[in-house]
mmCIF file of C-alpha atoms in Angstrom:
data_model
loop_
_atom_site.group_PDB
_atom_site.id
_atom_site.type_symbol
_atom_site.label_atom_id
_atom_site.label_comp_id
_atom_site.label_asym_id
_atom_site.label_seq_id
_atom_site.Cartn_x
_atom_site.Cartn_y
_atom_site.Cartn_z
ATOM 1 C CA MET A 93 37.057 -15.923 -10.806
ATOM 2 C CA GLN A 94 36.813 -16.481 -7.006
ATOM 3 C CA GLN A 95 36.018 -12.770 -6.495
ATOM 4 C CA THR A 96 33.233 -13.050 -9.050
ATOM 5 C CA GLN A 97 31.811 -16.141 -7.293
ATOM 6 C CA ARG A 98 31.822 -14.294 -3.970
ATOM 7 C CA LEU A 99 30.106 -11.273 -5.434
ATOM 8 C CA PHE A 100 27.304 -13.279 -7.161
ATOM 9 C CA PRO A 101 25.265 -14.050 -3.998
ATOM 10 C CA VAL A 102 25.504 -10.401 -2.968
ATOM 11 C CA LEU A 103 24.262 -9.210 -6.326
ATOM 12 C CA LEU A 104 21.503 -11.831 -6.375
ATOM 13 C CA SER A 105 20.380 -10.789 -2.890
ATOM 14 C CA LEU A 106 20.315 -7.102 -3.852
ATOM 15 C CA LEU A 107 18.347 -7.842 -7.036
ATOM 16 C CA SER A 108 15.768 -9.851 -5.017
ATOM 17 C CA LEU A 109 15.491 -6.987 -2.542
ATOM 18 C CA LEU A 110 14.902 -4.469 -5.262
ATOM 19 C CA LEU A 111 12.225 -6.692 -6.890
ATOM 20 C CA LEU A 112 10.465 -7.186 -3.542
ATOM 21 C CA ALA A 113 10.636 -3.455 -2.851
ATOM 22 C CA ALA A 114 9.146 -2.589 -6.215
ATOM 23 C CA ALA A 115 6.247 -4.900 -5.485
ATOM 24 C CA ALA A 116 5.764 -3.558 -2.004
ATOM 25 C CA VAL A 117 5.249 0.130 -2.833
ATOM 26 C CA PRO A 118 4.277 2.361 -5.741
ATOM 27 C CA ARG A 119 6.952 4.347 -7.534
ATOM 28 C CA LEU A 120 7.420 7.711 -5.860
ATOM 29 C CA ASP A 121 9.909 9.335 -8.218
ATOM 30 C CA LYS A 122 7.487 12.210 -8.783
ATOM 31 C CA ASP A 123 7.396 15.131 -6.289
ATOM 32 C CA PHE A 124 7.137 13.249 -2.977
ATOM 33 C CA ASN A 125 4.706 15.869 -1.530
ATOM 34 C CA GLU A 126 2.034 14.541 -3.872
ATOM 35 C CA ASN A 127 2.338 10.961 -2.613
ATOM 36 C CA TYR A 128 1.839 11.139 1.148
ATOM 37 C CA ARG A 129 -0.210 8.213 2.454
ATOM 38 C CA ASP A 130 -3.758 8.987 3.618
ATOM 39 C CA ASP A 131 -2.906 8.378 7.278
ATOM 40 C CA ILE A 132 -0.301 11.162 7.385
ATOM 41 C CA VAL A 133 -1.620 13.539 4.733
ATOM 42 C CA ASN A 134 -2.909 15.972 7.351
ATOM 43 C CA SER A 135 0.297 15.829 9.463
ATOM 44 C CA ARG A 136 2.337 18.973 9.984
ATOM 45 C CA ASP A 137 5.061 19.223 7.344
ATOM 46 C CA CYS A 138 8.333 19.258 9.154
ATOM 47 C CA SER A 139 10.585 19.562 6.086
ATOM 48 C CA VAL A 140 12.869 22.607 6.297
ATOM 49 C CA PRO A 141 13.765 24.777 3.267
ATOM 50 C CA LYS A 142 17.166 26.184 2.613
ATOM 51 C CA ARG A 143 18.771 27.699 5.750
ATOM 52 C CA SER A 144 22.161 29.431 6.344
ATOM 53 C CA SER A 145 23.614 26.056 7.426
ATOM 54 C CA VAL A 146 22.523 22.443 7.234
ATOM 55 C CA GLN A 147 22.897 22.142 11.002
ATOM 56 C CA GLU A 148 20.403 24.963 11.486
ATOM 57 C CA ALA A 149 17.995 23.091 9.212
ATOM 58 C CA MET A 150 18.587 19.844 11.143
ATOM 59 C CA ASN A 151 17.831 21.577 14.477
ATOM 60 C CA GLU A 152 14.512 22.788 13.062
ATOM 61 C CA LEU A 153 13.709 19.454 11.476
ATOM 62 C CA PHE A 154 14.234 17.239 14.509
ATOM 63 C CA THR A 155 12.621 19.691 16.858
ATOM 64 C CA CYS A 156 9.519 19.591 14.633
ATOM 65 C CA LEU A 157 9.552 15.839 14.249
ATOM 66 C CA LEU A 158 9.836 15.395 18.024
ATOM 67 C CA GLU A 159 7.061 17.813 18.773
ATOM 68 C CA THR A 160 4.725 16.649 16.014
ATOM 69 C CA HIS A 161 5.140 12.873 16.019
ATOM 70 C CA VAL A 162 6.803 11.749 19.275
ATOM 71 C CA GLN A 163 6.454 13.849 22.436
ATOM 72 C CA ASN A 164 2.690 13.507 22.842
ATOM 73 C CA THR A 165 2.707 9.666 22.543
ATOM 74 C CA GLU A 166 2.114 7.528 25.566
ATOM 75 C CA VAL A 167 5.238 5.473 24.867
ATOM 76 C CA PHE A 168 7.395 8.608 24.954
ATOM 77 C CA ARG A 169 5.756 10.037 28.101
ATOM 78 C CA LEU A 170 6.112 6.718 29.892
ATOM 79 C CA ALA A 171 9.884 6.809 29.391
ATOM 80 C CA ARG A 172 10.127 9.662 31.903
ATOM 81 C CA GLN A 173 9.037 7.210 34.602
ATOM 82 C CA ILE A 174 11.915 4.820 34.015
ATOM 83 C CA ASP A 175 13.698 3.997 37.298
ATOM 84 C CA PHE A 176 17.420 3.715 36.473
ATOM 85 C CA GLY A 177 18.156 2.375 39.946
ATOM 86 C CA GLY A 178 21.719 2.721 41.225
ATOM 87 C CA ILE A 179 25.025 3.710 39.702
ATOM 88 C CA ALA A 180 26.742 0.863 37.873
ATOM 89 C CA GLY A 181 29.451 -0.885 39.888
ATOM 90 C CA ASN A 182 27.974 -0.222 43.300
ATOM 91 C CA GLY A 183 27.505 -3.936 43.906
ATOM 92 C CA VAL A 184 23.708 -3.668 44.276
ATOM 93 C CA THR A 185 21.481 -5.989 42.200
ATOM 94 C CA GLN A 186 19.341 -3.890 39.891
ATOM 95 C CA LYS A 187 15.706 -4.384 39.041
ATOM 96 C CA PRO A 188 14.608 -4.858 35.431
ATOM 97 C CA LEU A 189 14.877 -1.530 33.605
ATOM 98 C CA LEU A 190 11.940 -1.579 31.160
ATOM 99 C CA THR A 191 9.647 -4.540 31.676
ATOM 100 C CA ARG A 192 8.225 -2.924 34.863
ATOM 101 C CA LEU A 193 6.715 -0.162 32.597
ATOM 102 C CA TYR A 194 6.476 -1.597 29.105
ATOM 103 C CA SER A 195 5.528 -4.842 27.373
ATOM 104 C CA ILE A 196 6.005 -5.934 23.790
ATOM 105 C CA ALA A 197 2.220 -6.192 23.479
ATOM 106 C CA LYS A 198 1.693 -2.692 24.759
ATOM 107 C CA VAL A 199 4.176 -0.930 22.479
ATOM 108 C CA THR A 200 3.163 -2.875 19.336
ATOM 109 C CA ALA A 201 -0.442 -1.962 20.012
ATOM 110 C CA ALA A 202 0.519 1.692 20.366
ATOM 111 C CA SER A 203 2.033 2.030 16.911
ATOM 112 C CA GLU A 204 2.713 0.173 13.711
ATOM 113 C CA SER A 205 6.271 1.551 14.034
ATOM 114 C CA TYR A 206 7.087 -0.859 16.882
ATOM 115 C CA ARG A 207 5.476 -3.869 15.219
ATOM 116 C CA ARG A 208 7.472 -3.258 12.097
ATOM 117 C CA TYR A 209 10.694 -3.010 14.172
ATOM 118 C CA PHE A 210 10.089 -6.359 15.975
ATOM 119 C CA ASP A 211 9.423 -7.942 12.645
ATOM 120 C CA VAL A 212 12.679 -6.867 10.985
ATOM 121 C CA VAL A 213 14.997 -7.517 13.935
ATOM 122 C CA SER A 214 14.258 -11.210 13.653
ATOM 123 C CA ILE A 215 16.398 -11.436 10.505
ATOM 124 C CA PHE A 216 19.652 -10.443 12.300
ATOM 125 C CA THR A 217 22.234 -12.799 13.838
ATOM 126 C CA PRO A 218 23.954 -11.222 16.861
ATOM 127 C CA GLU A 219 27.016 -13.506 16.798
ATOM 128 C CA LEU A 220 29.902 -12.025 14.937
ATOM 129 C CA GLY A 221 31.880 -14.505 12.810
ATOM 130 C CA GLN A 222 28.691 -16.012 11.378
ATOM 131 C CA ASP A 223 27.504 -14.773 7.982
ATOM 132 C CA GLU A 224 24.021 -13.225 7.957
ATOM 133 C CA VAL A 225 21.473 -15.291 6.104
ATOM 134 C CA ARG A 226 19.355 -13.451 3.531
ATOM 135 C CA GLY A 227 16.894 -15.906 1.985
ATOM 136 C CA SER A 228 13.577 -14.976 0.505
ATOM 137 C CA ASN A 229 11.880 -14.603 3.891
ATOM 138 C CA GLU A 230 14.595 -12.292 5.268
ATOM 139 C CA LEU A 231 14.620 -10.223 2.080
ATOM 140 C CA ALA A 232 10.862 -9.868 2.203
ATOM 141 C CA LEU A 233 10.973 -8.581 5.784
ATOM 142 C CA GLU A 234 13.786 -6.207 4.930
ATOM 143 C CA ALA A 235 11.890 -4.859 1.864
ATOM 144 C CA ALA A 236 8.709 -4.475 3.895
ATOM 145 C CA TYR A 237 10.652 -2.422 6.508
ATOM 146 C CA LEU A 238 12.187 -0.196 3.842
ATOM 147 C CA ALA A 239 8.776 0.312 2.349
ATOM 148 C CA HIS A 240 7.483 1.283 5.809
ATOM 149 C CA LEU A 241 10.330 3.747 6.311
ATOM 150 C CA LEU A 242 9.586 5.362 2.965
ATOM 151 C CA SER A 243 5.991 6.023 4.103
ATOM 152 C CA THR A 244 6.836 7.786 7.323
ATOM 153 C CA PRO A 245 7.155 11.592 7.829
ATOM 154 C CA PHE A 246 10.445 11.018 9.677
ATOM 155 C CA ILE A 247 12.193 9.761 6.571
ATOM 156 C CA ARG A 248 10.319 11.843 3.993
ATOM 157 C CA ASP A 249 10.861 15.103 5.800
ATOM 158 C CA THR A 250 14.514 14.293 6.476
ATOM 159 C CA TYR A 251 15.024 13.540 2.816
ATOM 160 C CA ALA A 252 13.335 16.797 1.822
ATOM 161 C CA THR A 253 15.365 18.839 4.290
ATOM 162 C CA LEU A 254 18.704 17.296 3.248
ATOM 163 C CA ARG A 255 17.906 17.791 -0.414
ATOM 164 C CA ALA A 256 16.805 21.421 0.096
ATOM 165 C CA ASN A 257 19.964 22.148 2.026
ATOM 166 C CA ASN A 258 22.288 20.555 -0.507
ATOM 167 C CA ALA A 259 23.377 17.708 1.785
ATOM 168 C CA ILE A 260 22.186 15.251 -0.902
ATOM 169 C CA ASP A 261 22.023 15.820 -4.623
ATOM 170 C CA ALA A 262 18.803 17.399 -5.860
ATOM 171 C CA ALA A 263 18.528 14.661 -8.501
ATOM 172 C CA VAL A 264 18.122 11.960 -5.847
ATOM 173 C CA SER A 265 14.569 10.763 -5.567
ATOM 174 C CA LEU A 266 12.851 9.628 -2.404
ATOM 175 C CA ASN A 267 12.980 6.081 -3.645
ATOM 176 C CA GLN A 268 16.723 6.355 -4.344
ATOM 177 C CA PHE A 269 17.253 7.860 -0.892
ATOM 178 C CA VAL A 270 15.512 4.989 0.883
ATOM 179 C CA TYR A 271 16.390 2.026 -1.331
ATOM 180 C CA GLY A 272 19.876 3.304 -2.209
ATOM 181 C CA ILE A 273 21.402 5.570 0.324
ATOM 182 C CA MET A 274 19.645 4.351 3.472
ATOM 183 C CA TYR A 275 19.861 0.711 2.398
ATOM 184 C CA ASP A 276 23.675 1.114 2.016
ATOM 185 C CA HIS A 277 23.862 2.897 5.429
ATOM 186 C CA TRP A 278 21.885 0.338 7.416
ATOM 187 C CA PHE A 279 21.223 -2.973 5.603
ATOM 188 C CA LYS A 280 24.146 -3.575 3.300
ATOM 189 C CA LEU A 281 26.163 -6.400 4.837
ATOM 190 C CA TYR A 282 29.854 -6.188 5.562
ATOM 191 C CA ALA A 283 32.635 -7.728 7.706
ATOM 192 C CA ARG A 284 33.490 -6.050 11.006
ATOM 193 C CA THR A 285 37.268 -6.459 10.747
ATOM 194 C CA SER A 286 39.805 -6.216 7.871
ATOM 195 C CA LYS A 287 40.656 -9.912 8.457
ATOM 196 C CA ALA A 288 37.010 -10.903 8.195
ATOM 197 C CA HIS A 289 36.655 -8.689 5.158
ATOM 198 C CA ALA A 290 39.646 -10.461 3.481
ATOM 199 C CA ALA A 291 37.885 -13.746 4.192
ATOM 200 C CA GLY A 292 34.675 -12.507 2.477
ATOM 201 C CA ARG A 293 32.562 -12.427 5.656
ATOM 202 C CA ARG A 294 29.068 -10.854 5.552
ATOM 203 C CA GLU A 295 28.493 -10.854 9.305
ATOM 204 C CA SER A 296 27.369 -7.364 10.185
ATOM 205 C CA SER A 297 25.350 -4.288 9.121
ATOM 206 C CA GLY A 298 24.674 -0.802 10.512
ATOM 207 C CA PHE A 299 21.149 -1.716 11.574
ATOM 208 C CA GLY A 300 22.171 -5.003 13.117
ATOM 209 C CA HIS A 301 24.924 -3.341 15.106
ATOM 210 C CA VAL A 302 23.048 -0.253 16.334
ATOM 211 C CA PHE A 303 19.434 -1.445 16.620
ATOM 212 C CA VAL A 304 19.982 -5.077 17.561
ATOM 213 C CA GLY A 305 23.487 -5.478 18.999
ATOM 214 C CA GLU A 306 26.285 -7.949 18.342
ATOM 215 C CA VAL A 307 28.319 -10.335 20.575
ATOM 216 C CA LYS A 308 31.880 -11.580 20.332
ATOM 217 C CA THR A 309 33.737 -13.714 22.878
ATOM 218 C CA ASN A 310 33.034 -11.897 26.138
ATOM 219 C CA ASP A 311 31.739 -8.563 24.883
ATOM 220 C CA VAL A 312 28.593 -6.882 23.547
ATOM 221 C CA THR A 313 29.095 -4.274 20.833
ATOM 222 C CA GLY A 314 26.521 -1.802 19.471
ATOM 223 C CA PHE A 315 23.122 -2.345 21.130
ATOM 224 C CA HIS A 316 21.809 1.244 21.245
ATOM 225 C CA SER A 317 18.070 0.571 20.964
ATOM 226 C CA TRP A 318 15.625 0.744 23.865
ATOM 227 C CA LEU A 319 13.305 -1.545 21.964
ATOM 228 C CA GLN A 320 15.962 -4.254 21.653
ATOM 229 C CA LEU A 321 16.580 -3.765 25.393
ATOM 230 C CA LEU A 322 12.900 -4.365 26.050
ATOM 231 C CA LEU A 323 12.887 -7.487 23.831
ATOM 232 C CA ALA A 324 16.036 -8.896 25.494
ATOM 233 C CA GLU A 325 14.645 -8.266 28.991
ATOM 234 C CA THR A 326 11.381 -9.936 27.956
ATOM 235 C CA GLN A 327 13.298 -12.949 26.662
ATOM 236 C CA GLY A 328 15.226 -13.160 29.946
ATOM 237 C CA ASN A 329 18.757 -12.845 28.551
ATOM 238 C CA PHE A 330 19.406 -9.248 29.580
ATOM 239 C CA ASP A 331 20.798 -8.243 33.014
ATOM 240 C CA TYR A 332 20.741 -4.533 33.804
ATOM 241 C CA LYS A 333 23.775 -3.493 35.922
ATOM 242 C CA GLY A 334 23.032 0.127 36.537
ATOM 243 C CA TYR A 335 23.492 3.526 34.959
ATOM 244 C CA VAL A 336 26.689 5.418 34.222
ATOM 245 C CA ARG A 337 25.206 8.755 33.121
ATOM 246 C CA ILE A 338 21.724 10.085 32.417
ATOM 247 C CA GLN A 339 20.887 13.048 30.158
ATOM 248 C CA ASP A 340 17.308 14.191 30.554
ATOM 249 C CA SER A 341 17.150 16.597 27.667
ATOM 250 C CA SER A 342 14.551 17.003 24.903
ATOM 251 C CA VAL A 343 14.879 13.260 24.741
ATOM 252 C CA LEU A 344 15.891 10.883 27.545
ATOM 253 C CA ILE A 345 19.364 9.404 26.949
ATOM 254 C CA GLY A 346 20.805 6.848 29.306
ATOM 255 C CA GLY A 347 24.375 5.579 29.519
ATOM 256 C CA ILE A 348 23.852 2.104 30.926
ATOM 257 C CA GLN A 349 25.858 -1.011 31.875
ATOM 258 C CA PHE A 350 24.505 -4.518 31.264
ATOM 259 C CA SER A 351 25.135 -8.079 30.196
ATOM 260 C CA TRP A 352 23.332 -9.734 27.304
ATOM 261 C CA MET A 353 23.483 -13.356 26.220
ATOM 262 C CA GLY A 354 26.178 -13.827 28.845
ATOM 263 C CA ARG A 355 28.462 -11.067 27.507
ATOM 264 C CA SER A 356 28.945 -7.626 28.972
ATOM 265 C CA LYS A 357 29.022 -4.019 27.967
ATOM 266 C CA SER A 358 30.378 -1.331 30.360
ATOM 267 C CA LEU A 359 28.674 1.605 28.652
ATOM 268 C CA SER A 360 26.036 1.832 25.978
ATOM 269 C CA SER A 361 24.058 4.991 25.261
ATOM 270 C CA VAL A 362 20.410 4.541 24.542
ATOM 271 C CA MET A 363 17.650 7.012 23.527
ATOM 272 C CA PHE A 364 14.439 5.971 25.375
ATOM 273 C CA GLY A 365 10.812 6.152 24.260
ATOM 274 C CA VAL A 366 11.344 7.290 20.706
ATOM 275 C CA PRO A 367 10.293 5.392 17.591
ATOM 276 C CA PRO A 368 13.164 3.759 15.618
ATOM 277 C CA GLU A 369 12.253 5.877 12.564
ATOM 278 C CA PHE A 370 13.114 8.998 14.511
ATOM 279 C CA GLU A 371 16.510 7.519 15.363
ATOM 280 C CA LEU A 372 17.136 6.290 11.851
ATOM 281 C CA ALA A 373 16.330 9.679 10.416
ATOM 282 C CA LEU A 374 18.559 11.440 13.014
ATOM 283 C CA TYR A 375 21.485 9.096 12.643
ATOM 284 C CA SER A 376 21.246 9.082 8.850
ATOM 285 C CA ALA A 377 21.268 12.819 8.653
ATOM 286 C CA CYS A 378 24.313 12.990 10.970
ATOM 287 C CA PHE A 379 26.102 10.287 8.955
ATOM 288 C CA ILE A 380 25.453 12.123 5.662
ATOM 289 C CA VAL A 381 26.410 15.566 6.945
ATOM 290 C CA ASN A 382 29.315 14.536 9.286
ATOM 291 C CA PRO A 383 30.402 10.960 8.465
ATOM 292 C CA GLY A 384 32.698 9.565 11.078
ATOM 293 C CA ARG A 385 32.430 12.593 13.290
ATOM 294 C CA ARG A 386 30.399 14.091 16.185
ATOM 295 C CA THR A 387 27.375 16.196 15.283
ATOM 296 C CA ASN A 388 26.163 18.683 17.908
ATOM 297 C CA LEU A 389 22.489 19.574 17.536
ATOM 298 C CA SER A 390 19.933 21.600 19.452
ATOM 299 C CA ILE A 391 16.566 19.853 19.605
ATOM 300 C CA LYS A 392 13.861 21.917 21.284
ATOM 301 C CA GLY A 393 16.619 24.231 22.491
ATOM 302 C CA ARG A 394 18.399 21.382 24.336
ATOM 303 C CA PRO A 395 21.780 19.901 23.298
ATOM 304 C CA VAL A 396 21.746 16.451 21.649
ATOM 305 C CA SER A 397 24.981 15.049 20.206
ATOM 306 C CA VAL A 398 25.397 12.124 17.932
ATOM 307 C CA GLN A 399 28.587 10.174 17.035
ATOM 308 C CA THR A 400 28.831 8.203 13.822
ATOM 309 C CA PHE A 401 31.526 5.985 12.350
ATOM 310 C CA TYR A 402 31.780 4.479 8.890
ATOM 311 C CA VAL A 403 33.176 1.113 7.761
ATOM 312 C CA ASN A 404 36.695 1.614 6.422
ATOM 313 C CA HIS A 405 36.388 -0.942 3.630
ATOM 314 C CA GLN A 406 32.781 0.070 2.864
ATOM 315 C CA PRO A 407 32.515 3.792 3.725
ATOM 316 C CA GLU A 408 28.941 4.073 2.493
ATOM 317 C CA SER A 409 27.838 1.901 5.442
ATOM 318 C CA VAL A 410 27.358 2.821 9.091
ATOM 319 C CA ALA A 411 29.794 1.079 11.472
ATOM 320 C CA THR A 412 27.987 2.543 14.418
ATOM 321 C CA ALA A 413 25.900 5.541 15.445
ATOM 322 C CA TYR A 414 24.780 6.516 18.914
ATOM 323 C CA PRO A 415 23.760 9.490 21.125
ATOM 324 C CA ILE A 416 26.512 10.844 23.284
ATOM 325 C CA VAL A 417 25.717 10.962 26.980
#
């Protein structure tokens, strides 16, 4: 009986999310190529048909997505001007990392992608040990973000490529991929530890950990989003301590040290200047193809590696995902 009582709020929240999602977008269970939104209908199709390996297909896919939808944007080009200052631990006070180049107003004006991100991060609670709240407002923002993801070429072309290369079942529709598989990966709540799981905690999620960050006692965990870094720096609760390693490849990846909300992290890898949909597509593909392992890719002929981990007591959910630097 107690287990049923604990499950009831979860089932009610999921039902509410599905109802909100159904109201937010039309059904797209037909061939997804017939349902592109008007604003992307003329975009280059980056989906990759069957290849000799799914890794080969992923290399082609993310090279195309980067070239077509990312590398020519002002936000991406500006990232190459980031001054990472000195090496972490050299005792020198560092200047702000991003607010000298970017502002929230500037990036949200550049693309709907960034506005949608800043809307949805507001629903997450960074403090571990506190259950996440999912009332009607939070569920509406979550549903709106999932609907936005479904409309983007990043997610649609990733879905098509994974399906064509047998990484997901051919019977899975685009709706099922976004509202089922990706929801479970990124938004389904869980407890961070087995002890918290036994206590019925719903304190964390893949998206909250990776794209927002979490804090416990003296430490920061997760926090792999450059947009969250920009937000935290703007709010005045982020102190950049210097870089550990920099990988200037097809995308700029920085291994940085910092404190946030008075807690510290000695190394966090961050991919700079890319839209969150690109990262979500990349990390989701790696999680599906190599759950809990390292995936080595070649994007624009340059090496990019991603590490994923799954939640032991909820293996359909992302524990963390990040670029290796």
